């Protein structure tokens, strides 16, 4: 995780220089990387905006355990494809995946097979911080106070249409414990996990938050 974040920080340095202020915005699993990047870049980060992702630290951070009933990335990777697909459908209410959740794997169209393969790679990676061992390795513990809170505002956007096992507003309130500055949670109506990134109201909220720092 630290190597991954260092590589991202180097990209920011290359694109924006070492002194230019930064606002970080990320959706879903990108919020984990954005959190790590905020820690790495320090005071130059003016605000962290996270959309549709529980915090990677705290009592509700163990995503693999809640959605798939497994406790480690290794156990997740070993799951059969249909089990991974069922978890994706249950947690993220994907209308494109749901029709195939009860079909045999051999009957899946290529995009579904590819999605499950990508999910296995992502959720099984130590940089995703979905399992207890990976969170402890990256952050020192599952529960605060380790690591120390960020000294910057965190603004979270939750989709009202999230499934109970998904990235709900209740889970996203956990981001409050990761900052000693301002925390705000906005809920976007008529949006689900993926749709929120295309939602005009979400865009308006995010633009307003970014412009506050300009």
XYZ file of N, CA and C in Angstrom:
642
model
N 0.835 -1.197 0.000
C 0.000 0.000 0.000
C 0.873 1.251 0.000
N 1.892 1.272 0.822
C 2.764 2.444 0.886
C 3.471 2.693 -0.448
N 3.887 1.626 -1.112
C 4.538 1.781 -2.414
C 3.563 2.330 -3.455
N 2.353 1.834 -3.403
C 1.295 2.305 -4.317
C 1.032 3.790 -4.100
N 0.901 4.215 -2.854
C 0.629 5.615 -2.552
C 1.821 6.487 -2.940
N 3.027 6.005 -2.714
C 4.215 6.766 -3.102
C 4.244 6.994 -4.613
N 3.838 5.994 -5.379
C 3.797 6.139 -6.834
C 2.753 7.180 -7.244
N 1.599 7.167 -6.582
C 0.573 8.172 -6.869
C 1.060 9.569 -6.502
N 1.721 9.686 -5.358
C 2.234 10.987 -4.924
C 3.251 11.525 -5.925
N 4.062 10.649 -6.473
C 5.042 11.069 -7.468
C 4.350 11.606 -8.724
N 3.225 11.001 -9.090
C 2.469 11.493 -10.241
C 1.899 12.875 -9.968
N 1.418 13.090 -8.752
C 0.902 14.411 -8.397
C 2.026 15.448 -8.443
N 3.163 15.102 -7.907
C 4.313 16.006 -7.921
C 4.683 16.371 -9.359
N 4.677 15.387 -10.236
C 5.038 15.625 -11.632
C 4.038 16.530 -12.330
N 2.756 16.337 -12.024
C 1.714 17.101 -12.704
C 1.495 18.489 -12.118
N 1.633 18.605 -10.782
C 1.252 19.851 -10.119
C 2.396 20.545 -9.391
N 3.588 19.944 -9.390
C 4.683 20.547 -8.647
C 4.569 20.250 -7.164
N 5.503 20.763 -6.401
C 5.578 20.429 -4.983
C 4.875 21.432 -4.077
N 4.405 22.559 -4.624
C 3.824 23.588 -3.775
C 2.356 23.867 -4.073
N 1.873 23.470 -5.216
C 0.501 23.796 -5.614
C -0.503 23.066 -4.724
N -1.516 23.792 -4.215
C -2.548 23.132 -3.390
C -3.320 22.089 -4.191
N -3.820 21.086 -3.487
C -4.494 19.965 -4.131
C -5.827 19.701 -3.433
N -6.866 19.429 -4.234
C -8.126 18.891 -3.733
C -8.267 17.491 -4.321
N -8.508 16.502 -3.475
C -8.614 15.114 -3.917
C -10.078 14.689 -3.976
N -10.464 14.086 -5.092
C -11.824 13.601 -5.296
C -11.748 12.176 -5.811
N -12.483 11.270 -5.181
C -12.431 9.866 -5.610
C -13.768 9.185 -5.370
N -14.069 8.223 -6.251
C -15.301 7.445 -6.161
C -14.986 5.996 -5.832
N -15.813 5.391 -5.005
C -15.740 3.970 -4.672
C -14.348 3.620 -4.146
N -13.710 2.587 -4.700
C -12.424 2.162 -4.151
C -11.330 3.193 -4.347
N -11.531 4.134 -5.260
C -10.564 5.208 -5.409
C -10.425 6.038 -4.153
N -11.463 6.032 -3.297
C -11.409 6.809 -2.057
C -10.348 6.284 -1.106
N -10.057 4.984 -1.172
C -9.005 4.413 -0.323
C -7.655 4.986 -0.739
N -7.397 5.012 -2.045
C -6.153 5.591 -2.544
C -6.079 7.081 -2.227
N -7.199 7.787 -2.375
C -7.208 9.225 -2.099
C -6.902 9.508 -0.635
N -7.395 8.655 0.253
C -7.097 8.816 1.674
C -5.602 8.636 1.934
N -5.035 7.589 1.370
C -3.604 7.376 1.516
C -2.801 8.516 0.927
N -3.252 9.046 -0.201
C -2.567 10.156 -0.855
C -2.656 11.427 -0.009
N -3.804 11.659 0.620
C -3.941 12.810 1.504
C -2.951 12.727 2.665
N -2.762 11.540 3.199
C -1.780 11.359 4.275
C -0.368 11.629 3.765
N -0.084 11.190 2.544
C 1.271 11.330 2.008
C 1.609 12.768 1.616
N 0.636 13.485 1.075
C 0.901 14.842 0.574
C 0.861 15.901 1.670
N 0.189 15.597 2.773
C 0.215 16.497 3.921
C -0.540 17.803 3.728
N 0.001 18.924 4.251
C -0.749 20.180 4.329
C -1.170 20.775 2.990
N -0.520 20.385 1.906
C -0.902 20.955 0.613
C -2.271 20.471 0.147
N -2.785 19.380 0.739
C -4.126 18.907 0.395
C -5.148 19.758 1.158
N -5.979 20.450 0.414
C -6.950 21.356 1.022
C -8.244 20.668 1.436
N -8.590 19.585 0.721
C -9.860 18.912 1.022
C -9.847 17.522 0.385
N -10.517 16.584 1.057
C -10.700 15.227 0.534
C -12.187 14.998 0.313
N -12.549 14.705 -0.945
C -13.937 14.431 -1.314
C -14.059 12.953 -1.674
N -14.905 12.236 -0.943
C -15.065 10.801 -1.176
C -16.511 10.496 -1.532
N -16.683 9.665 -2.546
C -18.018 9.363 -3.069
C -18.248 7.852 -3.023
N -19.296 7.440 -2.329
C -19.764 6.048 -2.359
C -18.705 5.034 -1.932
N -18.047 5.304 -0.792
C -17.110 4.318 -0.231
C -17.012 4.512 1.276
N -17.193 3.442 2.015
C -16.971 3.456 3.465
C -15.512 3.793 3.733
N -15.181 4.272 4.928
C -13.773 4.552 5.228
C -12.970 3.266 5.324
N -11.660 3.343 5.051
C -10.824 2.150 5.143
C -10.370 1.844 6.561
N -10.953 2.532 7.521
C -10.505 2.405 8.908
C -11.725 2.550 9.802
N -11.839 1.703 10.812
C -12.981 1.801 11.709
C -13.814 0.541 11.716
N -14.883 0.524 12.521
C -15.636 -0.710 12.777
C -16.353 -1.288 11.569
N -16.643 -0.478 10.549
C -17.373 -0.995 9.387
C -16.495 -1.102 8.148
N -15.185 -1.153 8.349
C -14.265 -1.167 7.209
C -14.058 -2.552 6.602
N -14.497 -3.612 7.280
C -14.210 -4.974 6.823
C -15.204 -5.400 5.743
N -15.008 -4.885 4.547
C -15.945 -5.066 3.441
C -16.070 -6.528 3.017
N -14.955 -7.235 2.913
C -15.024 -8.634 2.476
C -15.855 -9.478 3.425
N -15.725 -9.209 4.705
C -16.458 -9.992 5.696
C -17.952 -9.723 5.604
N -18.329 -8.474 5.407
C -19.755 -8.146 5.347
C -20.414 -8.663 4.074
N -19.767 -8.452 2.943
C -20.400 -8.769 1.654
C -20.258 -10.234 1.278
N -19.069 -10.815 1.508
C -18.828 -12.197 1.047
C -18.624 -13.194 2.175
N -18.586 -12.735 3.413
C -18.439 -13.650 4.539
C -17.065 -14.266 4.654
N -16.044 -13.618 4.104
C -14.667 -14.107 4.217
C -13.830 -13.062 4.942
N -12.735 -13.503 5.538
C -11.950 -12.607 6.394
C -10.616 -12.192 5.802
N -10.247 -12.747 4.653
C -8.953 -12.404 4.079
C -9.063 -12.300 2.567
N -8.098 -11.599 1.988
C -8.054 -11.479 0.537
C -7.848 -12.840 -0.113
N -7.054 -13.696 0.518
C -6.827 -15.027 -0.028
C -8.103 -15.848 -0.106
N -8.919 -15.761 0.941
C -10.198 -16.469 0.939
C -11.114 -15.924 -0.153
N -11.078 -14.612 -0.338
C -11.923 -14.013 -1.378
C -11.505 -14.496 -2.761
N -10.214 -14.464 -3.038
C -9.716 -14.878 -4.354
C -10.095 -16.319 -4.657
N -10.188 -17.147 -3.613
C -10.516 -18.565 -3.797
C -12.002 -18.818 -4.028
N -12.839 -17.804 -3.854
C -14.282 -17.986 -4.062
C -14.581 -18.309 -5.521
N -15.587 -19.141 -5.779
C -15.994 -19.382 -7.173
C -16.593 -18.118 -7.778
N -16.524 -18.035 -9.077
C -17.026 -16.857 -9.771
C -18.462 -16.495 -9.431
N -19.396 -17.476 -9.408
C -20.785 -17.125 -9.088
C -20.945 -16.504 -7.701
N -20.127 -16.912 -6.738
C -20.214 -16.323 -5.400
C -19.765 -14.868 -5.424
N -18.723 -14.584 -6.183
C -18.266 -13.195 -6.305
C -19.331 -12.359 -6.988
N -19.914 -12.883 -8.041
C -20.954 -12.146 -8.760
C -22.155 -11.881 -7.855
N -22.583 -12.864 -7.089
C -23.727 -12.677 -6.190
C -23.457 -11.569 -5.180
N -22.221 -11.510 -4.656
C -21.875 -10.456 -3.723
C -21.900 -9.088 -4.364
N -21.392 -8.978 -5.590
C -21.417 -7.703 -6.309
C -22.839 -7.218 -6.526
N -23.715 -8.132 -6.903
C -25.112 -7.773 -7.140
C -25.790 -7.355 -5.843
N -25.538 -8.104 -4.767
C -26.174 -7.802 -3.486
C -25.702 -6.469 -2.912
N -24.417 -6.158 -3.081
C -23.868 -4.953 -2.466
C -24.041 -3.711 -3.320
N -24.054 -3.878 -4.657
C -24.002 -2.698 -5.522
C -25.159 -2.574 -6.500
N -26.086 -3.519 -6.434
C -27.337 -3.409 -7.203
C -27.104 -3.096 -8.675
N -26.181 -3.815 -9.280
C -25.877 -3.585 -10.684
C -26.946 -4.193 -11.580
N -27.620 -3.354 -12.343
C -28.683 -3.848 -13.226
C -28.105 -4.647 -14.387
N -26.853 -4.413 -14.745
C -26.250 -5.162 -15.845
C -25.745 -6.535 -15.402
N -25.432 -6.677 -14.104
C -24.944 -7.956 -13.597
C -26.053 -8.841 -13.041
N -27.086 -8.226 -12.484
C -28.134 -8.972 -11.783
C -28.772 -10.085 -12.614
N -29.073 -9.873 -13.909
C -29.717 -10.947 -14.681
C -28.881 -12.221 -14.792
N -27.573 -12.129 -14.496
C -26.697 -13.293 -14.664
C -26.329 -13.956 -13.341
N -26.862 -13.433 -12.242
C -26.459 -13.924 -10.923
C -26.857 -15.379 -10.692
N -27.894 -15.863 -11.360
C -28.330 -17.242 -11.184
C -28.011 -18.113 -12.389
N -27.246 -17.581 -13.318
C -26.855 -18.355 -14.505
C -25.544 -19.087 -14.239
N -25.339 -20.227 -14.862
C -24.038 -20.903 -14.723
C -22.936 -20.043 -15.327
N -21.760 -20.138 -14.749
C -20.644 -19.284 -15.182
C -20.349 -19.452 -16.673
N -20.518 -20.656 -17.182
C -20.229 -20.923 -18.592
C -21.157 -20.151 -19.529
N -22.310 -19.710 -18.991
C -23.275 -18.998 -19.822
C -23.115 -17.474 -19.751
N -22.196 -17.004 -18.944
C -22.026 -15.556 -18.808
C -21.494 -14.942 -20.094
N -21.977 -13.768 -20.465
C -21.372 -13.041 -21.581
C -19.999 -12.511 -21.164
N -19.124 -12.245 -22.111
C -17.761 -11.801 -21.786
C -17.671 -10.613 -20.823
N -18.532 -9.586 -20.923
C -18.398 -8.472 -19.974
C -18.609 -8.882 -18.516
N -19.483 -9.841 -18.271
C -19.711 -10.306 -16.903
C -18.499 -11.082 -16.404
N -17.980 -11.961 -17.243
C -16.774 -12.716 -16.868
C -15.617 -11.761 -16.573
N -15.490 -10.724 -17.398
C -14.412 -9.750 -17.200
C -14.605 -8.984 -15.896
N -15.845 -8.594 -15.590
C -16.131 -7.854 -14.363
C -15.788 -8.672 -13.128
N -16.164 -9.945 -13.137
C -15.857 -10.817 -12.000
C -14.347 -10.989 -11.865
N -13.656 -11.114 -12.977
C -12.199 -11.232 -12.926
C -11.548 -9.979 -12.360
N -12.048 -8.823 -12.761
C -11.523 -7.559 -12.236
C -11.824 -7.415 -10.752
N -13.024 -7.847 -10.339
C -13.376 -7.796 -8.919
C -12.456 -8.695 -8.105
N -12.175 -9.880 -8.608
C -11.274 -10.800 -7.905
C -9.891 -10.154 -7.744
N -9.430 -9.489 -8.791
C -8.122 -8.834 -8.731
C -8.132 -7.651 -7.767
N -9.178 -6.829 -7.842
C -9.233 -5.634 -7.000
C -9.421 -5.975 -5.530
N -10.463 -6.725 -5.205
C -10.772 -7.023 -3.809
C -9.731 -7.945 -3.177
N -9.005 -8.675 -4.006
C -7.959 -9.542 -3.498
C -6.619 -8.850 -3.338
N -6.554 -7.594 -3.717
C -5.295 -6.856 -3.649
C -5.093 -6.240 -2.269
N -3.863 -6.230 -1.755
C -3.617 -5.595 -0.456
C -3.792 -4.089 -0.472
N -3.838 -3.472 -1.657
C -4.005 -2.013 -1.718
C -5.463 -1.591 -1.610
N -6.382 -2.555 -1.691
C -7.806 -2.209 -1.612
C -8.268 -1.975 -0.178
N -7.544 -2.530 0.797
C -7.875 -2.392 2.222
C -9.314 -2.822 2.509
N -9.630 -4.042 2.095
C -10.961 -4.602 2.328
C -10.966 -5.676 3.410
N -9.786 -6.142 3.809
C -9.668 -7.215 4.791
C -8.831 -6.748 5.978
N -9.069 -7.352 7.129
C -8.433 -6.890 8.363
C -6.904 -6.889 8.275
N -6.320 -7.961 7.769
C -4.865 -8.044 7.725
C -4.269 -6.936 6.866
N -4.922 -6.625 5.752
C -4.412 -5.581 4.858
C -4.552 -4.194 5.490
N -5.662 -3.983 6.202
C -5.859 -2.693 6.879
C -4.817 -2.509 7.967
N -4.569 -3.547 8.745
C -3.571 -3.456 9.823
C -2.179 -3.216 9.240
N -1.852 -3.895 8.139
C -0.537 -3.730 7.521
C -0.333 -2.308 7.015
N -1.391 -1.706 6.483
C -1.264 -0.363 5.907
C -1.418 0.746 6.923
N -2.339 0.570 7.891
C -2.704 1.666 8.787
C -2.343 1.430 10.242
N -1.918 0.229 10.588
C -1.498 -0.058 11.948
C -2.543 -0.723 12.808
N -3.821 -0.509 12.484
C -4.919 -1.128 13.225
C -6.196 -0.953 12.432
N -7.224 -1.713 12.805
C -8.527 -1.535 12.167
C -9.266 -0.352 12.774
N -9.108 -0.169 14.076
C -9.831 0.892 14.788
C -8.932 2.105 15.022
N -9.521 3.332 14.998
C -8.771 4.498 15.444
C -8.311 4.275 16.885
N -7.268 4.966 17.398
C -6.715 6.221 16.871
C -5.560 6.063 15.901
N -5.129 4.864 15.558
C -4.028 4.707 14.617
C -4.593 4.481 13.220
N -4.182 5.272 12.208
C -3.260 6.399 12.249
C -3.947 7.677 12.745
N -3.188 8.764 13.004
C -3.804 9.985 13.494
C -4.734 10.597 12.454
N -5.757 11.332 12.904
C -6.689 11.959 11.954
C -5.989 12.962 11.035
N -6.549 13.149 9.869
C -6.039 14.137 8.923
C -6.382 15.546 9.388
N -5.548 16.506 9.036
C -5.794 17.900 9.391
C -6.366 18.638 8.190
N -7.466 18.120 7.653
C -8.111 18.730 6.486
C -9.580 18.321 6.464
N -10.425 19.116 5.795
C -11.847 18.755 5.712
C -12.054 17.491 4.870
N -12.972 16.662 5.306
C -13.408 15.514 4.513
C -14.901 15.677 4.223
N -15.254 15.596 2.960
C -16.651 15.683 2.537
C -17.022 14.369 1.858
N -18.091 13.747 2.328
C -18.521 12.450 1.814
C -19.858 12.588 1.100
N -19.988 11.938 -0.045
C -21.250 11.874 -0.776
C -21.712 10.425 -0.818
N -22.908 10.183 -0.295
C -23.486 8.844 -0.306
C -24.657 8.805 -1.281
N -24.843 7.682 -1.939
C -25.974 7.493 -2.837
C -27.152 6.929 -2.044
N -28.310 7.569 -2.178
C -29.494 7.125 -1.427
C -29.924 5.724 -1.827
N -29.568 5.297 -3.037
C -29.997 3.995 -3.524
C -29.043 2.857 -3.249
N -28.071 3.062 -2.366
C -27.149 1.973 -2.027
C -27.887 0.828 -1.339
N -27.457 -0.386 -1.615
C -27.986 -1.553 -0.911
C -27.475 -1.559 0.529
N -28.197 -2.207 1.447
C -27.746 -2.244 2.850
C -26.324 -2.777 3.025
N -25.906 -3.713 2.183
C -24.547 -4.257 2.286
C -23.516 -3.393 1.583
N -23.976 -2.363 0.891
C -23.083 -1.513 0.121
C -22.556 -0.325 0.909
N -22.244 0.748 0.180
C -21.562 1.904 0.777
C -22.585 2.948 1.231
N -23.325 2.624 2.242
C -24.427 3.467 2.701
C -23.929 4.718 3.413
N -24.839 5.676 3.548
C -24.517 6.888 4.281
C -24.127 6.607 5.719
N -24.778 5.633 6.338
C -24.449 5.288 7.726
C -22.997 4.847 7.848
N -22.520 4.062 6.885
C -21.120 3.639 6.916
C -20.190 4.800 6.600
N -20.611 5.664 5.676
C -19.748 6.771 5.277
C -19.585 7.819 6.381
N -20.465 7.806 7.355
C -20.267 8.712 8.501
C -18.969 8.391 9.247
N -18.469 7.182 9.061
C -17.221 6.803 9.702
C -16.028 7.637 9.273
N -16.136 8.302 8.112
C -15.049 9.184 7.681
C -14.813 10.315 8.684
N -15.814 10.643 9.472
C -15.673 11.737 10.441
C -14.542 11.477 11.422
N -14.302 10.211 11.744
C -13.251 9.885 12.720
C -11.855 9.997 12.123
N -11.767 10.192 10.803
C -10.467 10.248 10.144
C -9.994 11.675 9.903
N -10.711 12.665 10.433
C -10.277 14.048 10.324
C -10.477 14.771 11.650
N -9.603 15.734 11.920
C -9.810 16.622 13.062
C -10.270 17.991 12.589
N -10.612 18.064 11.313
C -11.158 19.279 10.717
C -12.652 19.062 10.454
N -13.215 19.804 9.542
C -14.646 19.719 9.236
C -14.968 18.411 8.524
N -16.108 17.829 8.879
C -16.642 16.689 8.148
C -18.074 17.005 7.744
N -18.419 16.665 6.502
C -19.794 16.838 6.019
C -20.192 15.606 5.226
N -21.427 15.195 5.391
C -21.981 14.066 4.638
C -23.204 14.548 3.877
N -23.185 14.357 2.561
C -24.315 14.687 1.708
C -24.884 13.394 1.122
N -26.191 13.299 1.055
C -26.834 12.139 0.446
C -27.473 12.565 -0.872
N -27.168 11.838 -1.928
C -27.663 12.153 -3.261
C -28.891 11.295 -3.557
N -30.029 11.944 -3.740
C -31.278 11.233 -4.019
C -31.263 10.647 -5.435
N -32.065 9.619 -5.624
C -32.256 9.020 -6.949
C -30.935 8.594 -7.601
N -30.045 8.044 -6.798
C -28.758 7.587 -7.327
C -28.348 6.306 -6.620
N -27.705 5.405 -7.373
C -27.148 4.196 -6.776
C -25.625 4.285 -6.813
N -24.957 3.185 -6.518
C -23.503 3.213 -6.343
C -22.771 3.735 -7.578
N -23.123 3.231 -8.748
C -22.456 3.686 -9.959
C -23.105 4.944 -10.538
N -24.416 5.040 -10.424
C -25.123 6.185 -11.002
C -24.783 7.514 -10.362
N -24.300 7.490 -9.124
C -24.021 8.739 -8.430
C -22.933 9.547 -9.139
N -22.021 8.878 -9.841
C -20.951 9.628 -10.502
C -21.445 10.355 -11.756
N -22.663 10.020 -12.202
C -23.257 10.703 -13.355
C -24.386 11.637 -12.948
N -24.664 11.713 -11.662
C -25.812 12.461 -11.151
C -25.523 13.967 -11.139
N -26.427 14.768 -11.699
C -26.212 16.215 -11.794
C -26.167 16.872 -10.420
N -26.985 16.392 -9.494
C -26.979 16.971 -8.146
C -25.654 16.677 -7.450
N -25.128 15.475 -7.658
C -23.820 15.155 -7.094
C -22.746 16.058 -7.685
N -22.820 16.285 -8.997
C -21.850 17.180 -9.639
C -21.926 18.577 -9.026
N -23.127 19.065 -8.805
C -23.288 20.407 -8.233
C -22.649 20.474 -6.846
N -22.930 19.478 -6.011
C -22.361 19.463 -4.665
C -20.838 19.450 -4.700
N -20.293 18.620 -5.583
C -18.836 18.485 -5.654
C -18.183 19.766 -6.166
N -18.790 20.372 -7.176
C -18.239 21.625 -7.705
C -18.248 22.706 -6.632
N -19.331 22.799 -5.872
C -19.402 23.784 -4.800
C -18.290 23.555 -3.767
N -18.052 22.302 -3.416
C -17.014 21.994 -2.436
C -15.613 22.335 -2.960
N -15.392 22.055 -4.240
C -14.092 22.371 -4.833
C -13.884 23.884 -4.916
N -14.940 24.610 -5.332
C -14.807 26.055 -5.491
C -14.554 26.759 -4.160
N -14.994 26.153 -3.058
C -14.696 26.725 -1.748
C -13.205 26.835 -1.498
N -12.435 26.001 -2.147
C -10.987 25.974 -1.938
C -10.207 26.750 -2.983
N -10.923 27.355 -3.946
C -10.232 28.067 -5.023
C -9.977 29.522 -4.646
